[in-house]
Short mmCIF file of C-alpha atoms and ligand atoms in Angstrom, two decimals:
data_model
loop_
_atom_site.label_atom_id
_atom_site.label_comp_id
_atom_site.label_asym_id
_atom_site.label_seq_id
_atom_site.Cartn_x
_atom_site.Cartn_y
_atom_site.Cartn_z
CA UNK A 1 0.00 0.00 0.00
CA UNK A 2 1.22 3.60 -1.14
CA UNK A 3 1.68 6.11 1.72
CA UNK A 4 -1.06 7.98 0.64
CA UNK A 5 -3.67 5.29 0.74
CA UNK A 6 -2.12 4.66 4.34
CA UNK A 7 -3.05 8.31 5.20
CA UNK A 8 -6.07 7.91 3.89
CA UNK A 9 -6.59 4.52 6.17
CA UNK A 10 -5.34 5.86 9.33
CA UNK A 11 -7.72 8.84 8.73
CA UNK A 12 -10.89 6.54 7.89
CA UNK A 13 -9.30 4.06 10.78
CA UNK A 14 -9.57 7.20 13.52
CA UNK A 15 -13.11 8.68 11.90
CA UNK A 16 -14.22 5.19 12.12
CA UNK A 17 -13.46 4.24 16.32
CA UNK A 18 -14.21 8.27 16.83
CA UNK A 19 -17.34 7.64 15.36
CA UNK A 20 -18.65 4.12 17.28
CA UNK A 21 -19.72 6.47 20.33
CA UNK A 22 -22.50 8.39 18.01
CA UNK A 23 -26.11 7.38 18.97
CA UNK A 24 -27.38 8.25 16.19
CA UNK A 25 -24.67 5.95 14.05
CA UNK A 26 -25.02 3.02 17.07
CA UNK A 27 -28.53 3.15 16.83
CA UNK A 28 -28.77 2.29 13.18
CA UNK A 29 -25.85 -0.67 13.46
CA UNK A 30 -27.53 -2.02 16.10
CA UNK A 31 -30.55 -2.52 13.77
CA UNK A 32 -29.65 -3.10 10.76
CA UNK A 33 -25.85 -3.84 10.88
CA UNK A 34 -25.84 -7.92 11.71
CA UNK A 35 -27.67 -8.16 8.61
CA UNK A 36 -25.78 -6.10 6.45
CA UNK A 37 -22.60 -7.81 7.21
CA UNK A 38 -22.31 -7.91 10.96
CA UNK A 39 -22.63 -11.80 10.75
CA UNK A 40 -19.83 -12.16 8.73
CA UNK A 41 -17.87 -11.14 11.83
CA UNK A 42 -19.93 -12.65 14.74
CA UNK A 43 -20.97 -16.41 15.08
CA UNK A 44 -24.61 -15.28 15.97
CA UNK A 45 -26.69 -13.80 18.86
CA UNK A 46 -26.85 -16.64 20.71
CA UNK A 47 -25.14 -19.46 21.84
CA UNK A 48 -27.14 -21.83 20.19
CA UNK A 49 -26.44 -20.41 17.23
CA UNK A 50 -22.45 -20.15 17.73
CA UNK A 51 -21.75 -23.70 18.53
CA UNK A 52 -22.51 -24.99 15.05
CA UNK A 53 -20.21 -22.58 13.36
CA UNK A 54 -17.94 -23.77 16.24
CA UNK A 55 -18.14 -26.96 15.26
CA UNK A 56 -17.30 -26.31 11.34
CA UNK A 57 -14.84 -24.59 12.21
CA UNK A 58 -13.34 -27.41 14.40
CA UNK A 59 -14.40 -29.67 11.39
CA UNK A 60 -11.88 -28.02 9.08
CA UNK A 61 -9.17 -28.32 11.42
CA UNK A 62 -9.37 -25.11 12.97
CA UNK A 63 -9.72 -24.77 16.72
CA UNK A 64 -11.52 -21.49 17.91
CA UNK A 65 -12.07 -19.67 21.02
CA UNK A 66 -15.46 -18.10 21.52
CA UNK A 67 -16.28 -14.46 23.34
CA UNK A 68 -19.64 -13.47 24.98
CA UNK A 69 -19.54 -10.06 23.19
CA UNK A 70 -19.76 -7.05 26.01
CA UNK A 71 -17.67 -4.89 27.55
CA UNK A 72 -17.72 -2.03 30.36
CA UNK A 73 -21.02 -3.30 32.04
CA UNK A 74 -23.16 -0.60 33.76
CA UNK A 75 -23.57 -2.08 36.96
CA UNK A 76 -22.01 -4.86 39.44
CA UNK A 77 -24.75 -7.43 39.37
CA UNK A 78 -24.50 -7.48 35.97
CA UNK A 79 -21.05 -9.02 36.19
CA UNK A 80 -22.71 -11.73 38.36
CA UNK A 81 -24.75 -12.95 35.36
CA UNK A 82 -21.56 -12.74 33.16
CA UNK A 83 -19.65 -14.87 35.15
CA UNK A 84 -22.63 -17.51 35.14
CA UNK A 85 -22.77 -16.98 30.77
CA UNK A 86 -18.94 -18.10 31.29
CA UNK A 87 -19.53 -21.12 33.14
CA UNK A 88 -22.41 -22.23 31.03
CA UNK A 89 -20.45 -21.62 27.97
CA UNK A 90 -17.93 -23.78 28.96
CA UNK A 91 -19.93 -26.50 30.44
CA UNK A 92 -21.85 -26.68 27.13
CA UNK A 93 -17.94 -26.49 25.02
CA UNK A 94 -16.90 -29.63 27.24
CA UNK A 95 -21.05 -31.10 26.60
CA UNK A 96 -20.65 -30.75 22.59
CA UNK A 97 -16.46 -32.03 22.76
CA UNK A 98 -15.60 -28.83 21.07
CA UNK A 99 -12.14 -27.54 20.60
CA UNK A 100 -12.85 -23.88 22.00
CA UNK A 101 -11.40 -22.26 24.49
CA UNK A 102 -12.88 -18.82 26.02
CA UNK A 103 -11.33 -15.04 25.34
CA UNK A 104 -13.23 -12.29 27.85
CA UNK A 105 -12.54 -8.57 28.59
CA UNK A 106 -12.13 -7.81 31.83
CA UNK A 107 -14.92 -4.71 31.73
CA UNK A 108 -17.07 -6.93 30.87
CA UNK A 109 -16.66 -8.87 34.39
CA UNK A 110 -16.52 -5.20 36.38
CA UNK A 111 -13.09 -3.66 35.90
CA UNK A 112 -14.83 -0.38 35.67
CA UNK A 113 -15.88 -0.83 39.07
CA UNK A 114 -13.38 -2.47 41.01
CA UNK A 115 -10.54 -4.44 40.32
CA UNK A 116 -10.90 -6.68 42.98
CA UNK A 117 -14.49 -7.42 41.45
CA UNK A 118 -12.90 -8.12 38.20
CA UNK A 119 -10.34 -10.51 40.21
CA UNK A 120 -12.58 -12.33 42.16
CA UNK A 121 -15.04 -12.87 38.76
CA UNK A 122 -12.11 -14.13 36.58
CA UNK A 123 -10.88 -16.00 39.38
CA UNK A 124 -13.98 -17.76 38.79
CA UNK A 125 -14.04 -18.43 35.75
CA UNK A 126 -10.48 -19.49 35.48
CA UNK A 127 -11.60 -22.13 38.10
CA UNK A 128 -14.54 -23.56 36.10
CA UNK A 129 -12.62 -23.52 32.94
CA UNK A 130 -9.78 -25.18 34.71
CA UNK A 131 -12.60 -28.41 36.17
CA UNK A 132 -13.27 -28.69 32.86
CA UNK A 133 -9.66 -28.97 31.13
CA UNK A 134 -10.28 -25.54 29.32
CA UNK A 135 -8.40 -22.36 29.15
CA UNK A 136 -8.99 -18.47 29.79
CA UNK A 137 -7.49 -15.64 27.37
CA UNK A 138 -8.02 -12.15 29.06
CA UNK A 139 -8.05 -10.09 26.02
CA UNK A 140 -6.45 -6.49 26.01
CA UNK A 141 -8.62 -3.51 25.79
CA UNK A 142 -7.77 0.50 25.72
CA UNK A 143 -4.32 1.44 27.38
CA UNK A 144 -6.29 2.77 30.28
CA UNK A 145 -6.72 -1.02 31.46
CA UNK A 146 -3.62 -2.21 30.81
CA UNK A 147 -1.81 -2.02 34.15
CA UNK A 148 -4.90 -3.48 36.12
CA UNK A 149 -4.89 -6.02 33.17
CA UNK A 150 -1.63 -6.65 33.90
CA UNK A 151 -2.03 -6.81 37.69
CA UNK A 152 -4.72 -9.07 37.60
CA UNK A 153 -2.86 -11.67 34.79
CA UNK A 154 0.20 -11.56 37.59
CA UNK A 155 -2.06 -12.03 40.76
CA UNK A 156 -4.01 -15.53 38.79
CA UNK A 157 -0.53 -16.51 38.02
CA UNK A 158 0.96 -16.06 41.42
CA UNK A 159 -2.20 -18.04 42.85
CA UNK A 160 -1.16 -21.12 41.26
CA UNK A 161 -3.42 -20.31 38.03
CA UNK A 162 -1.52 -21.91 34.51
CA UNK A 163 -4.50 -22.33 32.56
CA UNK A 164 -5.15 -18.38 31.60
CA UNK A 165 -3.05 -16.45 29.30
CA UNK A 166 -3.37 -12.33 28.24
CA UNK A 167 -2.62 -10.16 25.32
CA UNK A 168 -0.09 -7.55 25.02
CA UNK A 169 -0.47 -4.82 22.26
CA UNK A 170 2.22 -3.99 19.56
CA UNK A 171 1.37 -0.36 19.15
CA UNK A 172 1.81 0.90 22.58
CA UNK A 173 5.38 2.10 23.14
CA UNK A 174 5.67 0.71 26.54
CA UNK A 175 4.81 -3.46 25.68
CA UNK A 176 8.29 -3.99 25.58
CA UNK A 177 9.08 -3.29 29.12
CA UNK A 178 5.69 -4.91 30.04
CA UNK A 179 6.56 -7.86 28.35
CA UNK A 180 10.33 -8.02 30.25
CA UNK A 181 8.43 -7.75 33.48
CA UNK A 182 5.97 -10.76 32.72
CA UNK A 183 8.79 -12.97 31.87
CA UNK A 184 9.15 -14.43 35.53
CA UNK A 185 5.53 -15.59 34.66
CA UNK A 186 6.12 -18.18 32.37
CA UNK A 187 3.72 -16.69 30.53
CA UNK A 188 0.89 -17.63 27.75
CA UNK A 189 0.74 -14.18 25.74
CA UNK A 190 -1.38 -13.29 22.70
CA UNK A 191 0.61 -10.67 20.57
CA UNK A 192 -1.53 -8.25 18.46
CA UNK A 193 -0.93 -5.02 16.96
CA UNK A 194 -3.50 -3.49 18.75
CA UNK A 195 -7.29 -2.01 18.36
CA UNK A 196 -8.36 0.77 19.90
CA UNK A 197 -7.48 4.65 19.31
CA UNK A 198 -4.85 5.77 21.02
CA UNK A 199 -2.56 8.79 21.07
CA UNK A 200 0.34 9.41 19.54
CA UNK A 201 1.98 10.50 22.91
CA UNK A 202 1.14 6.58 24.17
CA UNK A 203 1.49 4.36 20.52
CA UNK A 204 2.85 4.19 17.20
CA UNK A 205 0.42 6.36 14.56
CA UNK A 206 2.57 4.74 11.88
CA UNK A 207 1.79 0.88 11.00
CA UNK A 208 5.46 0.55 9.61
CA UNK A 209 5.99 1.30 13.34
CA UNK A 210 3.74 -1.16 14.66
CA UNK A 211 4.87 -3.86 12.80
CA UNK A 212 8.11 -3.20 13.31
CA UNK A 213 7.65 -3.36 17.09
CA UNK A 214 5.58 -6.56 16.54
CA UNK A 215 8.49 -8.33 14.82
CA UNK A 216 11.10 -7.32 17.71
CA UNK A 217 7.99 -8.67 20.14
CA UNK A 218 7.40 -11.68 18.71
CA UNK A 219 11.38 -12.56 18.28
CA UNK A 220 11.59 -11.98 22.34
CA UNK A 221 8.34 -14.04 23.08
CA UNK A 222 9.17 -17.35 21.11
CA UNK A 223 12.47 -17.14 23.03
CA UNK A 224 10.88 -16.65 26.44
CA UNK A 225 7.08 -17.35 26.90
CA UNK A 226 5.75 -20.71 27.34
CA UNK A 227 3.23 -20.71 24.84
CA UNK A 228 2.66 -17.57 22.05
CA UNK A 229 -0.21 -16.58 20.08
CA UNK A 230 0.65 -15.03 16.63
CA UNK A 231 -2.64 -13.15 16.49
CA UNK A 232 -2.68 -11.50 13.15
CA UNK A 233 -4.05 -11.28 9.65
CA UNK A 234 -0.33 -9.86 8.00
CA UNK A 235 0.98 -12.60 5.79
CA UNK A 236 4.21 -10.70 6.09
CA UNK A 237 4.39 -11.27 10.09
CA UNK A 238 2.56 -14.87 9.46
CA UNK A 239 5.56 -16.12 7.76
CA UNK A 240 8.26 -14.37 9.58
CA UNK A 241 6.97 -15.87 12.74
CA UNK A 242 6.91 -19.01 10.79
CA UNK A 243 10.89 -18.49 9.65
CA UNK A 244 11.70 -17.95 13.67
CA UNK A 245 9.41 -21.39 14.42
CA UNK A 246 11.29 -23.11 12.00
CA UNK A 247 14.87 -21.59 12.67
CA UNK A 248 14.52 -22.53 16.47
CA UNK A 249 13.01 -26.04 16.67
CA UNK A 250 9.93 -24.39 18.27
CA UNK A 251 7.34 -27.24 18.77
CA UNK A 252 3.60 -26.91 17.93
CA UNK A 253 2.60 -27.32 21.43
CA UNK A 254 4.29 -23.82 21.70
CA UNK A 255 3.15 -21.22 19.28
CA UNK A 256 -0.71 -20.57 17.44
CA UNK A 257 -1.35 -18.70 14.62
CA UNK A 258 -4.44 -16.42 15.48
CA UNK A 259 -7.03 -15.00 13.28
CA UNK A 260 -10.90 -13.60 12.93
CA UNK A 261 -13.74 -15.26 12.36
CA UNK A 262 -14.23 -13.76 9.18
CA UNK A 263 -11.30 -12.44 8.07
CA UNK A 264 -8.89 -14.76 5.60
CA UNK A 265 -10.60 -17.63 6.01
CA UNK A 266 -8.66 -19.53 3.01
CA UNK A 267 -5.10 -18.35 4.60
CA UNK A 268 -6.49 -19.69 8.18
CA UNK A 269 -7.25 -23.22 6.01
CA UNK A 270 -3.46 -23.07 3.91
CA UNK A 271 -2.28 -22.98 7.25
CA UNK A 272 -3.78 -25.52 8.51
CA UNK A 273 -2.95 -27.69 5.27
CA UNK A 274 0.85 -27.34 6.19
CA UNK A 275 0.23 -28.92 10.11
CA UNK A 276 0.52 -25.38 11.35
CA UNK A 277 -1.69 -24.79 14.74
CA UNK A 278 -4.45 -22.27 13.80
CA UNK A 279 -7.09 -20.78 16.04
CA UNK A 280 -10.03 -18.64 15.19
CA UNK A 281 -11.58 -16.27 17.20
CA UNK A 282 -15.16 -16.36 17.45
CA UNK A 283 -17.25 -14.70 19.08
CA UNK A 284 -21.08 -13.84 19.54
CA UNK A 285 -23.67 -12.48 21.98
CA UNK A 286 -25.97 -9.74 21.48
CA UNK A 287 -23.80 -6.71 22.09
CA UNK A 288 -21.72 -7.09 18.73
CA UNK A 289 -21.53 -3.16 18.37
CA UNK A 290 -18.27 -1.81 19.38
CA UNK A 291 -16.63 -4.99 18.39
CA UNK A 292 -17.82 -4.71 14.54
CA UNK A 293 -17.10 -0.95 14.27
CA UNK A 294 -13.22 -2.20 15.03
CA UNK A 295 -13.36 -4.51 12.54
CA UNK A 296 -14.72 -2.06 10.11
CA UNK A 297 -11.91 0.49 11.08
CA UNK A 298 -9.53 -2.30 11.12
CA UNK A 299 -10.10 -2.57 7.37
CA UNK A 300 -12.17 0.33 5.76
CA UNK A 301 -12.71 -1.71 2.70
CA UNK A 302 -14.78 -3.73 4.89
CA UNK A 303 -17.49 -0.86 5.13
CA UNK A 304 -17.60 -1.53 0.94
CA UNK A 305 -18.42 -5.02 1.93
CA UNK A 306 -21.41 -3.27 4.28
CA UNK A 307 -22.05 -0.84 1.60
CA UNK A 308 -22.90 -3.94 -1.14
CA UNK A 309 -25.18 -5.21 0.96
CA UNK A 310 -27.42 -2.05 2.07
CA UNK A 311 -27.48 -1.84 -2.01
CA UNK A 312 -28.38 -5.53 -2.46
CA UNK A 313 -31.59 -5.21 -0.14
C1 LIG B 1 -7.27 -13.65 17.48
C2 LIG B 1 -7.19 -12.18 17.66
C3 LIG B 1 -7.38 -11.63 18.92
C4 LIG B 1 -7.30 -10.25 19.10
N1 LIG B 1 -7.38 -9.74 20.37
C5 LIG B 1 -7.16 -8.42 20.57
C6 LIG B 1 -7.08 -7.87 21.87
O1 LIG B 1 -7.22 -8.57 22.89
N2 LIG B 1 -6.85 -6.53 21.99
C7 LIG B 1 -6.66 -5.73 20.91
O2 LIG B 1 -6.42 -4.52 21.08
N3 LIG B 1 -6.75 -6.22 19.66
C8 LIG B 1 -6.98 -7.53 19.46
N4 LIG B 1 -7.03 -8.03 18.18
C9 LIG B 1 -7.08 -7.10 17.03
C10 LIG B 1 -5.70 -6.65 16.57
O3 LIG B 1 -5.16 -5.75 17.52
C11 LIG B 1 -5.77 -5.96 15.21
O4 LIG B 1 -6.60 -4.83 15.30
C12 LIG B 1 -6.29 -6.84 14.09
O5 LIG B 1 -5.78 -8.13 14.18
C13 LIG B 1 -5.88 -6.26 12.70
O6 LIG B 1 -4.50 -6.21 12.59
P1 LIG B 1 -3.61 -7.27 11.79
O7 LIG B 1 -2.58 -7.79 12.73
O8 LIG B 1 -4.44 -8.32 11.16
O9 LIG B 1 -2.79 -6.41 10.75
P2 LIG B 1 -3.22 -5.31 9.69
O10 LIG B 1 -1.94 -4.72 9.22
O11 LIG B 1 -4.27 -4.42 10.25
O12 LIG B 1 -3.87 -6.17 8.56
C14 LIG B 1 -3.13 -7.05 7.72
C15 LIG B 1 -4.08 -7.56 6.63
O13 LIG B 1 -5.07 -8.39 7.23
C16 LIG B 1 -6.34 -8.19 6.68
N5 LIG B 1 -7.25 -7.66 7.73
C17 LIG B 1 -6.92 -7.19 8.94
N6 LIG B 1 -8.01 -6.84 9.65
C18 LIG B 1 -9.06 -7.11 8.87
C19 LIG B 1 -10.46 -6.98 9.02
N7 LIG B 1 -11.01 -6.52 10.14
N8 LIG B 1 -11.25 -7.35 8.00
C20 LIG B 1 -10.73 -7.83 6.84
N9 LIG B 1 -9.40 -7.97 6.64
C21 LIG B 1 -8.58 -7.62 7.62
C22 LIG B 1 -6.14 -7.22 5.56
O14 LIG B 1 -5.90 -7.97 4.40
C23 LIG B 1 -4.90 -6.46 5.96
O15 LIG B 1 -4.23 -5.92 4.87
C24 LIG B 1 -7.08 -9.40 17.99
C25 LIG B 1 -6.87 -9.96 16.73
C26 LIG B 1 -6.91 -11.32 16.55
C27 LIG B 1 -6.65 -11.88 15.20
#
């Protein structure tokens, strides 16, 4: 891509996340957007519906993680019920013998509130997942969270916890330390280049930046972490991470490639093909908003995808 179309992405990128908050805008989405390409992204409203696109997906090789879409609750006993969608999702993964682990957002479980809420509920769920022989990914949200994020990944850790893993973000300038000071974890990190807007005094504005910093992440975490997920689309990154497995002896059991439900399905499938370990995130629930504007500002061409279908209807 020329650096004038990048300009031109950035610019649609930040109009894009700026413009998620609008009423007006969320109003619309929420009624029209799952079917004018919403469901591309999301596995359904329900449960019911995910687990047979769970199941496909496990069909074709591919093992997934699932996501009860929400995040930044409005009250505490909401985060009650949350924890209780948790532990029935993964009773019913373990009922159906799917291969799906569970990603979840700490707001979504009361971070806004309290961390020690958001502690106690994760503790939870780490528990139930870990009766059942499943695993927990706390996913990484805006840089404001990060620290507690951190805190809480450190304190589940410390407490004898080895079945929950957590993200760290390419773009912000400080991951690097971060990831240094989570070494003594042993830790299970998820490596993306990040999703929210942030400012420029915080992360890299320019992807050649971000990428860059992802490549000098991802050399450092196959060396140190226990287990790494390559979470990206970027067939560039894809098969330098590929070179380092390769290079190093680094054993499937080790490293995941990570994508979108959604998003390069055929390269998720090559991958596959050639005995790589592939996961795809999938996720579903009623509150699909803010999660399918990122997508959209991930790749603005995707709102031409959106665009077809208002035309087609
Ligand atoms: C499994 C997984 C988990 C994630 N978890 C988090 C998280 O916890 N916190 C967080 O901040 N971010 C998370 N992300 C999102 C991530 O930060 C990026 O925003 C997202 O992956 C897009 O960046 P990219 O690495 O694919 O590279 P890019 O450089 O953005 O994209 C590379 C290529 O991939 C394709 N592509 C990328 N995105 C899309 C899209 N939406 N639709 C269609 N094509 C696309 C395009 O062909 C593009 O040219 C996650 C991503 C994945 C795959």
């Amino acid at each position: 891509m020329d650096s004038a179309s990048q300009s031109a992405n950035a610019l649609l990128r930040k109009g894009i996340l700026a413009g998620a908050g609008n009423p007006t805008l969320r109003r619309f989405v929420d009624r029209y957007g799952m079917s004018l390409g919403g469901a591309r992204f999301v596995a359904g409203e329900t449960l019911d519906e995910a687990v047979p696109v769970l199941r496909r997906l496990n069909d074709q090789g591919l093992a997934t993680n699932t996501t009860l879409l929400g995040e930044h609750v409005e009250d505490e006993s909401t985060t009650e019920r949350v924890v209780e969608a948790y532990e029935g999702i993964l009773e019913r993964i373990a009922a159906e013998g799917l291969r799906t682990n569970v990603a979840l957002k700490l707001t979504h479980l009361g971070l806004d509130f309290a961390e020690d809420l958001a502690y106690a509920n994760v503790e939870r769920v780490v528990r139930s997942a870990a009766a059942l022989g499943n695993f927990i990914r706390i996913d990484m949200e805006e840089s404001r969270w990060v620290d507690a994020t951190l805190r809480i990944y450190r304190r589940l850790r410390e407490a004898g916890h080895d079945n929950v893993g957590t993200v760290l973000q390419a773009y912000l300038y400080r991951t690097e330390k971060d990831l240094e000071m989570l070494l003594d974890l042993e830790p299970r990190l998820r490596l993306v280049k990040g999703a929210y807007l942030e400012p420029s005094s915080i992360a890299y504005p320019a992807k050649t930046d971000v990428d860059a910093a992802y490549e000098r992440l991802l050399e450092r975490m196959l060396e140190r972490c226990s287990h790494v997920a390559v979470a990206t689309h970027d067939e560039r990154i894809i098969d330098r991470a590929l070179e380092l497995v390769a290079q190093n002896g680094i054993s499937t059991d080790r490293y995941q490639l990570q994508m979108l439900f959604g998003v390069r399905a055929q390269l998720q499938l090559d991958l596959v093909a050639r005995d790589h370990p592939v996961l795809v995130a999938t996720p579903f629930g009623p509150e699909w908003y803010p999660y399918l504007m990122r997508r959209l500002a991930e790749r603005p061409a995707n709102l031409l995808f959106v665009a077809r279908n208002v035309v087609r209807r």
